[in-house]
Structure formats: C-alpha cells, structure tokens
XYZ file of C-alpha atoms in Angstrom:
468
model
C 26.318 82.328 27.519
C 26.418 79.396 29.960
C 27.544 79.852 33.653
C 26.939 76.790 34.931
C 25.794 73.126 33.546
C 22.135 74.040 34.922
C 19.598 76.292 32.978
C 18.119 77.043 35.939
C 21.125 78.019 38.068
C 22.048 80.340 34.937
C 18.769 81.931 35.184
C 18.883 82.676 38.982
C 22.354 84.102 38.719
C 21.270 86.416 35.668
C 17.874 87.601 37.338
C 19.770 88.430 40.658
C 22.678 90.367 38.843
C 19.856 92.300 36.682
C 18.294 92.812 39.889
C 21.468 94.021 41.633
C 22.464 96.326 38.684
C 18.657 98.124 38.731
C 19.303 98.574 42.537
C 23.187 100.370 41.472
C 21.506 102.365 38.582
C 18.307 103.525 39.946
C 19.548 106.300 42.306
C 21.814 107.786 39.451
C 18.483 107.631 37.464
C 15.777 109.510 39.503
C 18.679 111.878 40.301
C 18.658 112.630 36.698
C 15.097 113.058 36.754
C 15.100 115.906 39.017
C 15.092 114.294 42.428
C 17.395 115.829 45.304
C 20.662 114.043 45.633
C 20.397 114.233 49.105
C 17.623 112.081 48.982
C 19.447 109.686 46.221
C 22.689 109.745 46.566
C 22.734 108.465 50.143
C 23.903 104.901 51.667
C 20.538 103.865 52.955
C 18.648 104.828 49.568
C 21.535 102.472 47.340
C 20.925 99.737 49.958
C 17.278 100.158 49.805
C 17.454 99.875 45.774
C 19.796 97.146 45.646
C 17.772 95.251 48.144
C 14.581 95.763 46.110
C 16.432 94.738 42.967
C 17.745 91.701 44.232
C 14.550 90.872 45.841
C 12.912 91.488 42.435
C 15.503 89.406 40.620
C 14.537 86.221 43.419
C 11.100 86.781 42.833
C 11.592 86.441 39.182
C 13.390 83.465 39.375
C 10.659 81.769 41.751
C 7.971 82.531 39.423
C 10.129 81.061 36.629
C 10.528 78.023 38.399
C 7.469 77.512 39.460
C 5.465 77.999 35.979
C 8.327 77.110 33.801
C 10.082 74.452 35.880
C 7.106 72.563 36.734
C 6.334 72.096 33.045
C 10.154 70.907 32.225
C 10.129 68.727 35.053
C 7.086 66.968 33.907
C 8.999 66.609 30.700
C 11.989 65.274 32.530
C 9.845 62.634 34.321
C 7.741 61.343 31.214
C 11.537 61.333 29.225
C 12.272 59.171 32.127
C 9.615 56.879 31.534
C 10.587 56.743 28.080
C 13.843 55.742 28.688
C 12.631 52.659 30.806
C 10.367 52.198 27.643
C 13.395 52.062 25.428
C 15.046 49.886 27.613
C 12.365 47.651 27.870
C 12.274 47.477 24.019
C 15.688 46.571 24.071
C 15.039 43.472 26.395
C 12.151 42.650 24.632
C 13.218 39.586 23.782
C 13.887 38.036 27.095
C 11.966 35.041 28.259
C 10.854 37.006 31.450
C 9.782 40.203 29.548
C 7.504 38.003 27.223
C 6.045 36.313 30.162
C 5.415 39.537 32.302
C 3.502 41.071 28.972
C -0.080 41.932 29.246
C -1.903 41.471 25.825
C -5.078 42.486 26.738
C -4.041 45.552 27.999
C -1.784 46.398 24.872
C -4.595 46.107 22.454
C -7.712 47.744 24.328
C -6.361 51.201 24.550
C -3.794 51.881 26.944
C -0.560 52.030 24.609
C 1.825 52.995 27.133
C 1.018 50.333 29.693
C 1.645 51.198 33.186
C 4.337 53.797 32.480
C 1.817 56.413 31.571
C 4.178 58.769 28.883
C 1.917 61.203 28.414
C 1.840 65.159 29.217
C -1.045 67.149 30.158
C -1.378 70.108 27.551
C -2.369 73.118 29.580
C -1.239 76.174 27.481
C -1.625 77.127 23.851
C 1.933 78.123 23.302
C 5.264 76.815 22.771
C 5.184 74.650 25.666
C 1.672 73.394 24.743
C 3.224 72.394 21.058
C 6.227 70.733 22.704
C 4.222 68.547 24.956
C 1.933 67.934 21.596
C 4.809 66.343 19.992
C 6.297 64.530 22.734
C 3.176 62.979 23.475
C 3.098 61.719 19.751
C 6.465 60.770 20.122
C 5.650 58.622 23.126
C 2.423 57.213 22.134
C 4.616 56.117 18.470
C 7.020 54.542 20.894
C 4.821 52.749 22.882
C 2.594 51.860 19.783
C 5.944 50.205 18.313
C 7.745 48.412 21.558
C 3.422 47.082 22.638
C 3.450 45.964 18.695
C 6.941 44.238 18.422
C 6.348 42.885 22.263
C 3.219 41.228 21.158
C 4.720 39.633 17.907
C 7.717 38.323 20.087
C 4.774 36.629 22.621
C 2.400 35.497 20.056
C 5.334 33.546 18.220
C 6.663 32.129 21.618
C 3.073 31.103 22.185
C 3.072 29.459 18.893
C 5.966 27.775 19.236
C 5.127 25.342 22.430
C 2.678 23.548 19.927
C 3.820 21.336 17.093
C 0.563 19.871 16.510
C -1.634 21.550 13.940
C -5.102 21.500 15.968
C -4.050 23.229 19.151
C -1.695 25.590 17.738
C -4.741 26.664 15.462
C -7.071 27.148 18.135
C -4.584 29.096 20.059
C -3.749 31.388 16.914
C -7.297 32.277 15.955
C -8.697 33.226 19.450
C -5.604 35.622 19.812
C -6.146 37.198 16.682
C -9.724 37.512 17.361
C -8.672 39.696 20.225
C -6.009 41.463 18.739
C -7.851 42.724 15.544
C -11.019 43.384 17.807
C -13.246 40.785 15.541
C -16.127 39.126 16.405
C -15.209 35.489 15.151
C -12.540 33.871 12.667
C -11.051 30.895 11.108
C -7.958 29.800 9.887
C -7.369 27.248 7.499
C -4.498 25.650 5.908
C -3.477 24.055 2.248
C -3.036 20.395 3.030
C -2.242 18.299 -0.246
C -3.265 20.895 -2.092
C -6.845 21.262 -0.448
C -7.598 24.370 1.868
C -8.668 22.726 5.228
C -10.165 24.076 8.095
C -7.582 24.087 11.036
C -9.859 26.309 13.437
C -13.009 27.796 13.564
C -14.372 30.054 16.076
C -18.049 31.360 15.586
C -18.430 31.554 11.939
C -21.560 29.558 10.379
C -20.799 26.987 7.422
C -17.228 27.916 7.163
C -16.707 25.322 4.555
C -18.571 27.615 2.154
C -16.265 30.340 3.251
C -13.470 28.857 1.645
C -14.877 27.893 -1.413
C -15.835 31.730 -2.117
C -13.883 33.307 -4.831
C -12.542 36.409 -2.904
C -10.556 33.114 -0.477
C -9.403 31.682 -3.828
C -8.151 35.320 -5.201
C -6.336 35.697 -1.721
C -4.809 32.437 -1.821
C -3.575 32.827 -5.340
C -2.011 36.567 -5.107
C -0.887 36.389 -1.153
C -2.814 39.760 -0.869
C -5.373 40.529 1.953
C -8.728 41.365 1.130
C -11.450 43.351 3.015
C -14.852 42.668 2.066
C -17.295 45.279 2.572
C -20.042 44.359 0.092
C -23.140 43.541 1.568
C -24.126 41.004 -0.967
C -20.668 39.256 0.037
C -20.415 39.402 3.872
C -24.489 38.333 4.070
C -22.648 34.547 3.383
C -20.428 35.367 6.443
C -22.626 34.682 9.840
C -21.357 35.107 13.492
C -22.593 33.204 15.846
C -22.956 35.185 18.670
C -24.195 34.126 22.236
C -27.322 36.559 21.669
C -28.025 35.111 18.308
C -26.666 35.100 14.591
C -25.935 37.977 12.547
C -24.612 38.817 9.453
C -20.832 40.214 9.237
C -20.406 43.982 8.686
C -16.708 43.619 7.350
C -14.625 40.590 6.668
C -11.113 40.106 6.203
C -9.244 37.525 4.441
C -5.357 37.221 5.185
C -3.017 35.160 3.444
C -0.758 33.001 5.913
C 3.040 32.873 3.768
C 6.064 31.791 4.845
C 8.890 32.408 2.282
C 6.663 33.246 -0.601
C 4.901 30.314 0.216
C 1.261 30.170 0.822
C 0.458 28.004 3.867
C -3.528 29.105 4.559
C -5.183 31.687 5.187
C -7.145 33.795 7.949
C -11.285 34.886 7.881
C -11.779 37.579 9.863
C -15.358 38.973 10.974
C -16.526 42.056 12.578
C -19.153 44.553 13.032
C -16.406 47.252 12.922
C -14.169 48.575 10.242
C -10.817 47.245 10.031
C -8.674 50.342 10.128
C -4.644 50.661 8.962
C -3.734 49.958 12.733
C -5.249 46.890 12.927
C -4.167 45.785 9.405
C -0.560 46.620 10.197
C -0.788 44.683 13.662
C -1.865 41.602 11.700
C 0.988 42.043 9.522
C 3.424 41.887 12.379
C 1.610 38.899 13.881
C 1.462 37.167 10.663
C 5.354 36.763 10.131
C 5.280 34.569 13.292
C 2.389 32.823 12.268
C 3.414 31.724 9.092
C 6.424 30.401 10.818
C 4.955 28.648 13.399
C 2.547 27.096 11.188
C 5.379 26.047 8.744
C 6.898 24.180 11.171
C 3.799 22.765 12.720
C 3.223 21.327 8.857
C 6.402 20.071 8.346
C 6.319 18.274 11.673
C 3.301 16.522 10.671
C 4.704 15.838 7.210
C 7.335 14.273 8.968
C 5.538 12.194 11.414
C 3.056 11.184 8.495
C 6.591 9.733 7.104
C 7.386 7.924 10.417
C 4.160 6.323 10.893
C 2.570 5.529 7.486
C 3.301 2.971 5.119
C 4.144 5.066 1.706
C 2.475 3.007 -0.713
C -0.822 2.127 1.096
C -1.096 5.474 3.241
C -2.172 3.307 6.404
C 0.071 2.650 9.707
C 3.304 0.916 9.030
C 4.098 -1.915 11.104
C 5.954 -0.024 13.371
C 3.442 2.479 14.761
C 0.564 -0.189 14.400
C 2.009 -2.422 16.675
C 2.288 0.538 18.980
C -1.279 1.203 18.543
C -2.589 -2.226 18.972
C -0.551 -2.266 22.348
C -2.193 0.980 23.469
C -5.748 -0.535 22.600
C -4.723 -4.081 24.243
C -4.225 -1.654 27.470
C -7.421 0.444 26.990
C -8.869 -3.361 26.562
C -7.753 -5.081 29.765
C -7.980 -1.594 31.651
C -11.962 -1.022 31.071
C -12.700 -4.795 30.809
C -13.930 -4.180 27.032
C -13.267 -6.827 24.271
C -10.436 -6.547 21.457
C -10.539 -7.744 18.289
C -7.856 -8.930 15.977
C -8.011 -9.943 12.320
C -4.465 -10.638 10.168
C -5.185 -11.393 6.660
C -2.740 -12.254 3.433
C -3.086 -11.915 -0.137
C -3.503 -15.384 -1.779
C -0.696 -16.088 -4.128
C 0.609 -12.622 -4.252
C 3.973 -13.688 -5.555
C 2.275 -15.485 -8.606
C 0.392 -11.701 -9.354
C 3.889 -10.225 -9.515
C 5.250 -12.508 -11.450
C 2.368 -12.321 -14.122
C 1.502 -9.263 -14.197
C 4.826 -7.421 -12.511
C 5.581 -5.392 -9.423
C 3.614 -2.166 -10.720
C 0.132 -4.385 -10.585
C 1.384 -5.803 -7.540
C 1.191 -2.316 -6.014
C -2.331 -1.653 -7.595
C -3.327 -5.041 -6.349
C -2.250 -3.439 -2.580
C -3.464 -0.071 -2.766
C -7.103 -1.318 -4.142
C -7.498 -4.024 -1.009
C -6.355 -1.637 1.416
C -8.996 0.851 -0.196
C -11.609 -1.843 0.056
C -11.035 -2.870 3.735
C -11.236 0.624 4.980
C -14.609 0.998 3.432
C -15.758 -2.393 5.460
C -14.317 -0.923 9.051
C -15.464 1.145 11.111
C -14.454 4.716 12.404
C -12.073 3.768 15.332
C -11.083 0.428 13.751
C -7.073 0.548 13.002
C -5.891 -1.060 9.591
C -1.909 -1.634 9.355
C 0.337 -2.942 6.716
C 2.025 -5.716 8.904
C 4.220 -7.226 6.037
C 4.840 -7.299 2.163
C 1.159 -8.332 1.581
C 0.123 -9.102 4.979
C -2.386 -6.481 6.843
C -3.633 -6.587 10.319
C -6.981 -4.694 11.584
C -7.029 -3.642 14.999
C -10.915 -3.690 16.173
C -11.634 -2.260 19.351
C -15.032 -3.345 21.410
C -15.227 -6.158 18.949
C -16.205 -9.912 20.315
C -15.241 -12.966 18.161
C -18.530 -13.221 16.555
C -17.928 -9.428 15.561
C -14.683 -10.467 14.168
C -16.118 -13.201 12.075
C -18.281 -10.850 10.418
C -16.027 -7.827 9.747
C -13.550 -10.242 8.525
C -15.962 -12.294 6.206
C -17.370 -8.820 4.747
C -13.390 -7.757 4.056
C -13.261 -11.184 2.357
C -16.074 -10.724 -0.072
C -15.498 -6.784 -0.718
C -11.910 -7.923 -2.025
C -13.073 -10.977 -3.978
C -15.357 -8.872 -5.533
C -12.434 -6.470 -6.907
C -11.670 -6.306 -10.955
C -8.213 -4.979 -11.083
C -7.138 -3.869 -14.352
C -3.743 -4.985 -15.624
C -3.226 -3.951 -19.380
C -6.201 -5.406 -21.253
C -6.438 -8.264 -18.257
C -8.549 -8.424 -15.441
C -7.142 -9.495 -12.247
C -9.292 -11.087 -9.539
C -7.450 -11.486 -6.043
C -8.690 -13.208 -2.566
C -7.325 -13.102 0.755
C -7.155 -15.710 3.920
C -7.693 -14.291 7.002
C -7.244 -15.324 11.209
C -9.166 -13.678 13.657
C -9.087 -13.673 17.690
C -10.642 -11.769 20.372
C -9.510 -10.664 23.974
C -10.725 -11.854 26.818
C -12.340 -14.687 25.020
C -8.551 -15.869 24.024
C -7.824 -14.306 27.394
C -4.165 -13.424 26.220
C -1.405 -11.878 28.510
C -0.532 -9.506 25.828
C -0.735 -8.492 22.222
C 1.917 -10.430 21.098
C -0.068 -13.428 22.292
C -3.090 -12.185 20.321
C -1.220 -11.723 17.028
C 0.740 -15.039 17.110
C -2.908 -16.909 17.640
C -4.477 -14.770 14.974
C -1.160 -15.583 12.492
C -2.105 -19.405 13.467
C -5.624 -18.980 12.329
C -4.135 -17.303 9.338
C -2.206 -20.254 8.187
C -5.039 -22.648 8.971
C -6.835 -20.474 6.502
C -4.205 -20.727 4.230
C -3.741 -24.471 4.452
C -7.411 -25.318 4.061
C -8.227 -24.382 0.596
C -7.786 -20.343 0.999
C -10.451 -17.519 0.597
C -11.565 -18.013 3.889
C -11.168 -16.821 7.890
C -10.402 -18.950 10.352
C -11.261 -17.709 14.201
C -9.246 -18.937 17.084
C -11.746 -20.889 19.551
C -10.324 -21.737 23.164
C-alpha cells in the first residue's frame, strides 16, 4: 500500500503511526496484566505512552534512513552515472566525443573511465547481492561503451589517411596497444602476393609471412592463436632490453565483405583472452574498411599515373615528376640529366609482325632500360614508342654513359615473334642542366628532342648529346 510517491515518506508515516498505535494500546494492555487502573488509565500515562511510541517510530525511521537509505543513495548516485554513460553511448558517434576519448585509459583497466560506476559491497545479504549484480551490469555497459567508442575513434583515425604506409603504421601501433601485445606486423595482399605494409618489433617478418599458419588464415579467413613452442620460437620480439621468442602469436585476417585483404600478426608474452579477441573483432571491421579504401585509392592512383602496358609513368605524371626534379636541381645547385629515346623503325615492326608483337617489344625495352637505370631515376613513356629518362644528379658525361648502356642493352635483345626473332635498336638524345643552362624543364625536353632527331638523321642506333 502506497500513501505517497516516496518510499521513505511512506515508511516514516507507517512507523510513526505504528508508534502512535502502540502508545494508545500499551496502557490498556498493561491494565489487563493487572496494573491498577489509577496508574494506567490516566491522561499523563497515555501522553507518556503515546510520546514514547512516536519517539520509537521516529528513531526506527532515522535508523532505517541511515542504514538503508545510505545504500539506496549510493545506488541512486551510480544510477545517475549510468544514465550519463548511456547518454555518452548515444552520442558516441559525435566528432567531439571521439576527440575526447582516452584510448589508453580505456584499455588499461579503468573500464568505467572518470565516472566510477561502482558500488562498494559491505554486506552479505540482499543489498550485497544487489550491489554485485549492479556492478556487473555497470561494468558490462562500460565495456560495451568503451569498446564501441574505441572502434569508432580507431576507424576515424584511420580514415584520415588514404596512403597505405602511414595508415598501416598507425593501425599496427594502436593494435599492439589495444591487445597488450609486444610487437606486430600488418601485411596486405597486393597483386596476389602478401606484402608487409608495417612492422613494429618483429624480426625476420618475411619468414613469418611464409609460414603455413599465415597461409591457412589467409585461405580460411579465420584467426589462429599459436602457442606451440616449436612454432612460436620462429617469431622473435625485438625489445629495447634484448631479443626474446614470443610465447603467444596471434594471426588475424583482415577481411572486407568476405574478401581477404591481408593479415595481422601480433606477438606477446601473455595469453590472448576472450576479451582481447572480442576487442580485436570489433576493431578489425574498421580496419578492413580503411584498408579497402586505401588499396582502392592506391589502385586508382596507379591507373592515373602509370602507363597500363609498360607499367611505368605515363606522360602526364612523368612531366610532373620532371618539373619537381628540375625545381630541386635549381634549388640545390645539383645537375639533372635527361634522355629521350625512340625505337628505330617501330612502324615497320608493327606492320611486319603485328601490334601484339609491337607491344611485346615495348615491354622488353622498358624492362631492359629499368635494369640499367639507377634507383631514383625516372622512366616515362612519353609517346607511342618514345621514352624519357630523368636522371637526378647526372652530368652530361653521365648522361652519355647511361644512354649508351641503355642502347647496348636493347640492341642485345632477341625478341620472339612466332618463329621469328626480332632485333630492335633505339636512338637517343641527351642533355644535362646546368650545362645547358635551361630556364625551365621544357627547354631541357626540347633540346633532348633535337639531339634525338640528330641521332635519327645520322644513322640511328646511337646517342647524341647537346653540347653548348
């Protein structure tokens, strides 16, 4: 039965009412026990008994308020904090919420953050059981919120990078932190091959990727924890204090829409429990999306910058790179060499052997030129059968040496066309800045082109250098 909307108000009314009733009944009760009426049925005694009953009721109310109310107040306070947590969960997608989120605090044991949603258990009764149940509920909700917020913020962080290298570096560092690992690597599938995108602390990562466990995870898209000593000894963690074999190795697939994009390999001296695995399940969804976007971006960029047949820079991007190298050459007062070469009688090759054989010639010439060029040199398909080689740091003498090596490498080619063998030659024109003292890169290209046609007109299969 409820008299008011507050439990303690009802309790106070009932206790005071009960005390009043006791005060009224008590004189009659002790009269029945034989106490003379002249002592019990007097106004003074009635007032004394009623007062005593009311005082007893008030004291009982005060004790209940103090003992029970304190625990209920704690429950109420934590309930308000739980409400704040729920509102936080509702607003978890906001940008500000993600910015304010503390990753490291989340995954280092303080699952309730600054809110401290916890009730101290100081009794072994219904209140204690209620407190235990409430704490379990609060911790579960807190874990859910922190995991969701971490996943959102992790995805937001990865979305800031479309380039694979910085994205992979950020991802593996955070994954090592979130899973309490000691080291790890992230590898992606590129053109059918598994390639390392980022490595933090694992020695001989290439050998790790060649293991049958990694191949099994890629094939099945199912994670695998390796604890066999014979297997984990092959995975070595590079600590600041030294190098130690891993006790536990977690191989985890990166999947997007049921398509395998790569693999995560994490190593630790501690066992991976279900909480960490569940956390990784949640984080990997955002990683799969970000990695798919990065790989798509990289593929589209390659399509925009590479010649589809020869897989070297196309003219548009090649000219841009030449401009960058020219600016760097002027700023650093360093030489910049340029070679333009053209296949001799390429039209006759196409007419005689067909365009497929002509394409084969182009590919072979590019491969031969790549072997001659240094790391840092830039090879560009400038036109149909015309190519441009940018040589940072090359003087005119260097240009002559490199150009002649390219010429001889290509003249040594023997390219099959059915049962026939095709022999090809090239003519080259070379220049170098600042010996040419060109005011811009267009002047370099023009003078190299002039030298090329001088080589064509003087017998082909040779290199001509522009000498001021």
